[in-house]
XYZ file of C-alpha atoms in Angstrom:
269
model
C -16.049 -24.986 -22.306
C -13.280 -27.428 -23.210
C -10.061 -25.688 -24.157
C -6.368 -25.917 -23.396
C -4.462 -23.179 -21.605
C -0.855 -22.656 -20.579
C -1.972 -21.435 -17.174
C -5.167 -21.378 -15.094
C -5.341 -18.837 -12.262
C -7.991 -19.268 -9.553
C -9.194 -16.179 -7.691
C -8.932 -12.521 -8.725
C -7.075 -11.067 -5.741
C -4.336 -8.530 -6.434
C -1.522 -11.126 -6.451
C -3.448 -13.422 -8.806
C -4.303 -10.563 -11.194
C -0.683 -9.349 -11.298
C 0.352 -12.933 -12.083
C -2.192 -13.384 -14.892
C -1.302 -9.965 -16.334
C 2.433 -10.762 -16.417
C 1.841 -14.249 -17.866
C -0.408 -12.861 -20.626
C 2.108 -10.141 -21.518
C 4.826 -12.814 -21.820
C 2.700 -14.667 -24.406
C 1.025 -17.360 -22.279
C -2.575 -18.395 -22.872
C -4.287 -17.703 -19.528
C -7.674 -18.664 -18.091
C -8.596 -16.696 -14.959
C -11.559 -17.843 -12.850
C -13.278 -16.591 -9.693
C -16.215 -18.006 -7.761
C -17.312 -14.431 -6.908
C -19.184 -12.210 -9.344
C -16.705 -9.359 -8.754
C -12.963 -8.858 -9.142
C -10.567 -8.479 -6.232
C -11.176 -11.366 -3.827
C -10.483 -10.130 -0.296
C -9.126 -6.824 -1.639
C -12.281 -5.962 -3.598
C -14.244 -2.712 -3.517
C -17.939 -3.587 -3.330
C -20.649 -1.601 -5.059
C -23.618 -1.192 -4.856
C -23.955 -1.127 -1.070
C -26.469 -3.979 -1.217
C -23.662 -6.338 -2.309
C -21.674 -5.495 0.843
C -24.643 -6.219 3.105
C -25.333 -9.471 1.243
C -21.683 -10.589 1.601
C -21.874 -10.254 5.385
C -25.407 -11.703 5.588
C -27.052 -8.666 7.151
C -30.439 -7.102 6.221
C -30.459 -4.815 3.174
C -29.598 -1.118 3.805
C -32.511 1.278 4.349
C -33.113 4.638 2.646
C -30.948 6.519 5.177
C -27.847 5.239 3.299
C -28.891 6.976 0.069
C -28.335 5.353 -3.321
C -26.495 2.036 -3.198
C -24.518 2.916 -6.344
C -22.990 5.931 -4.593
C -21.080 3.596 -2.274
C -17.791 1.862 -3.050
C -16.497 0.040 0.051
C -12.973 -1.431 0.287
C -12.909 -4.753 2.123
C -9.287 -4.013 3.139
C -8.810 -0.206 3.219
C -5.240 0.903 2.470
C -3.287 3.784 0.960
C -0.441 3.380 -1.528
C 2.956 4.942 -0.818
C 3.652 7.167 -3.836
C 7.207 5.849 -4.224
C 6.443 2.288 -3.126
C 7.001 -0.944 -5.065
C 3.345 -1.314 -6.085
C 3.183 2.161 -7.683
C 6.487 1.454 -9.470
C 4.995 -1.829 -10.770
C 1.831 -0.035 -11.962
C 3.928 2.526 -13.866
C 6.333 -0.084 -15.280
C 3.532 -2.321 -16.609
C 1.449 0.567 -17.967
C -1.559 -0.396 -15.809
C -1.822 3.295 -14.793
C -3.541 3.791 -18.174
C -6.616 2.047 -16.775
C -6.676 3.783 -13.371
C -7.285 7.221 -11.905
C -5.527 8.220 -8.684
C -6.148 10.845 -6.057
C -3.411 12.296 -3.857
C -4.523 12.272 -0.213
C -4.599 15.893 0.907
C -3.247 15.421 4.416
C -2.592 13.018 7.254
C -2.948 13.615 10.977
C -1.457 12.171 14.116
C -2.862 12.053 17.644
C -0.320 12.418 20.439
C -0.486 10.713 23.831
C -2.122 13.868 25.220
C -5.024 13.331 22.816
C -4.198 16.393 20.690
C -4.542 15.952 16.915
C -1.922 17.599 14.691
C -1.337 17.659 10.939
C 1.729 15.781 9.737
C 3.877 18.468 8.004
C 4.070 18.011 4.227
C 6.619 20.711 3.429
C 9.175 23.026 5.085
C 6.641 25.814 5.645
C 4.227 23.486 7.449
C 7.110 22.022 9.460
C 8.123 25.494 10.757
C 4.576 26.303 11.904
C 3.746 22.805 13.217
C 2.922 22.476 16.925
C 4.329 18.930 17.028
C 7.684 20.136 18.354
C 9.498 23.246 19.570
C 11.967 25.346 17.552
C 15.162 23.703 18.843
C 13.657 20.252 18.428
C 12.741 21.099 14.806
C 16.423 21.751 14.104
C 17.435 18.383 15.609
C 14.615 16.688 13.687
C 15.767 18.308 10.424
C 19.324 17.013 11.023
C 17.889 13.556 11.588
C 15.878 13.675 8.332
C 18.916 14.856 6.341
C 20.869 11.890 7.761
C 18.083 9.438 6.816
C 17.808 10.897 3.309
C 21.546 10.444 2.705
C 21.647 7.033 4.386
C 22.464 4.081 2.110
C 22.726 0.606 3.613
C 25.112 -0.419 0.807
C 27.490 2.516 1.401
C 29.183 2.538 4.865
C 30.411 6.115 4.212
C 26.825 7.322 4.786
C 26.436 5.483 8.104
C 28.495 7.908 10.221
C 28.345 6.352 13.724
C 25.365 4.130 12.910
C 25.491 0.479 11.847
C 22.130 -0.612 10.328
C 22.663 -4.211 11.461
C 23.626 -3.562 15.099
C 22.596 -0.013 16.126
C 19.006 0.038 17.420
C 16.548 2.717 16.309
C 16.388 3.953 19.907
C 20.154 4.522 19.853
C 19.824 6.498 16.602
C 17.174 8.728 18.215
C 19.570 9.346 21.132
C 22.469 10.203 18.783
C 20.346 13.040 17.344
C 18.949 14.010 20.759
C 15.310 13.608 19.719
C 12.612 14.084 22.357
C 10.217 11.264 23.219
C 7.268 12.939 21.450
C 9.368 13.292 18.279
C 10.387 9.615 18.465
C 6.700 8.670 18.715
C 5.870 10.877 15.746
C 8.701 9.463 13.606
C 7.919 5.830 14.458
C 4.164 5.957 13.967
C 3.481 8.803 11.507
C 6.526 8.405 9.211
C 7.787 4.817 9.597
C 4.150 3.681 10.163
C 4.917 1.140 12.893
C 1.919 0.028 14.961
C 3.873 -0.477 18.189
C 7.247 0.406 19.727
C 8.961 -2.978 19.325
C 10.961 -1.622 16.364
C 12.886 0.708 18.690
C 14.866 -2.141 20.241
C 15.704 -3.713 16.849
C 18.489 -2.830 14.351
C 17.650 0.446 12.628
C 18.092 -0.628 8.967
C 14.397 -1.370 8.366
C 13.224 1.809 10.129
C 15.636 3.904 8.011
C 14.138 2.385 4.828
C 10.586 3.117 5.999
C 11.304 6.743 6.899
C 13.156 7.245 3.612
C 10.231 5.727 1.673
C 7.879 8.208 3.367
C 10.210 11.093 2.520
C 10.680 9.966 -1.113
C 6.924 9.447 -1.513
C 6.259 12.941 -0.164
C 8.396 14.422 -2.936
C 6.807 12.357 -5.729
C 3.286 13.625 -6.451
C 2.537 16.850 -4.599
C 2.063 17.377 -0.873
C 1.153 13.895 0.307
C 3.018 10.573 0.367
C -0.242 8.669 -0.090
C -2.143 7.806 -3.268
C -5.555 6.198 -3.557
C -7.396 4.802 -6.617
C -10.335 7.124 -7.282
C -12.866 4.282 -7.378
C -11.440 2.125 -4.604
C -8.646 -0.399 -4.164
C -10.614 -2.968 -6.173
C -9.455 -1.005 -9.234
C -5.906 -2.372 -8.792
C -6.669 -6.051 -9.512
C -9.089 -4.944 -12.251
C -6.307 -2.902 -13.872
C -4.062 -5.972 -14.134
C -7.067 -8.016 -15.309
C -7.571 -5.529 -18.168
C -3.873 -5.852 -19.022
C -4.266 -9.646 -19.184
C -7.443 -9.388 -21.299
C -5.727 -7.055 -23.808
C -3.047 -9.722 -24.298
C -5.595 -12.508 -24.793
C -6.405 -13.603 -21.237
C -9.852 -15.195 -20.694
C -11.873 -14.279 -17.576
C -14.761 -16.173 -15.973
C -16.462 -14.637 -12.924
C -19.179 -16.270 -10.796
C -17.704 -19.657 -11.762
C -16.952 -21.988 -8.830
C -14.374 -24.717 -9.493
C -15.830 -28.187 -8.842
C -12.614 -30.145 -9.157
C -8.860 -29.667 -9.686
C -7.743 -32.410 -12.084
C -4.456 -34.157 -11.193
C -2.314 -36.493 -13.300
C 0.923 -38.034 -12.037
C 0.961 -35.724 -9.027
C 0.647 -32.587 -11.196
C -2.296 -30.269 -11.796
C -3.451 -30.538 -15.415
C -6.823 -28.810 -15.357
C -10.029 -27.774 -13.577
C -13.680 -28.687 -13.883
């Protein structure tokens, strides 16, 4: 194969597929190659199950796993925030035409006591939730209203909070939130993995909580979306977009050499 292209993209991870899709839409002639026989790179969804076992060099699955084709395993499992940048990009580019999504029915949080509780998805669930008492629910509601109205670009919405200097811990204290509520907000809504954020300026935490709240209101009773056939569908969706606009794809094709001329890349072999 000896042709000229405007752009050659190596690897079919999500970033690479978004790039090739955008380049193809803008009229560039794109060649997209991957040494693997599947799309997605490290963010692929592997099926059948035998491919997953082969990738990690372990013996083939036995009959107790059922049919290999019934499995679709994400190498990097994640959910999408319904109002996040990636979903907005999928809608803007029209890639949603090639994908099916499922709204995650519920999410749960385990407190320090070991008790598992459902994260409330609407006002009715919030009133009956055992995550906090009645008075605390009122304080929590006031906090959420503040976050929803908060705009980092508009100081009128800050009240006594400065997103660049006020720590998240100080914001919690302003609203009188209990420690259990702070834990819930930080880990179930803002999705922080540790408590370091509490001693940092609150601007980023406000954005995260607001994203959760906006996502909750977008598509039903959950802030999370998931591609029906696994996260590997996302790079494939952008690959289809590229192919529709003339992009050429070659899987299972290792690159032997990157050709350089005058310090610039001019091709691959």
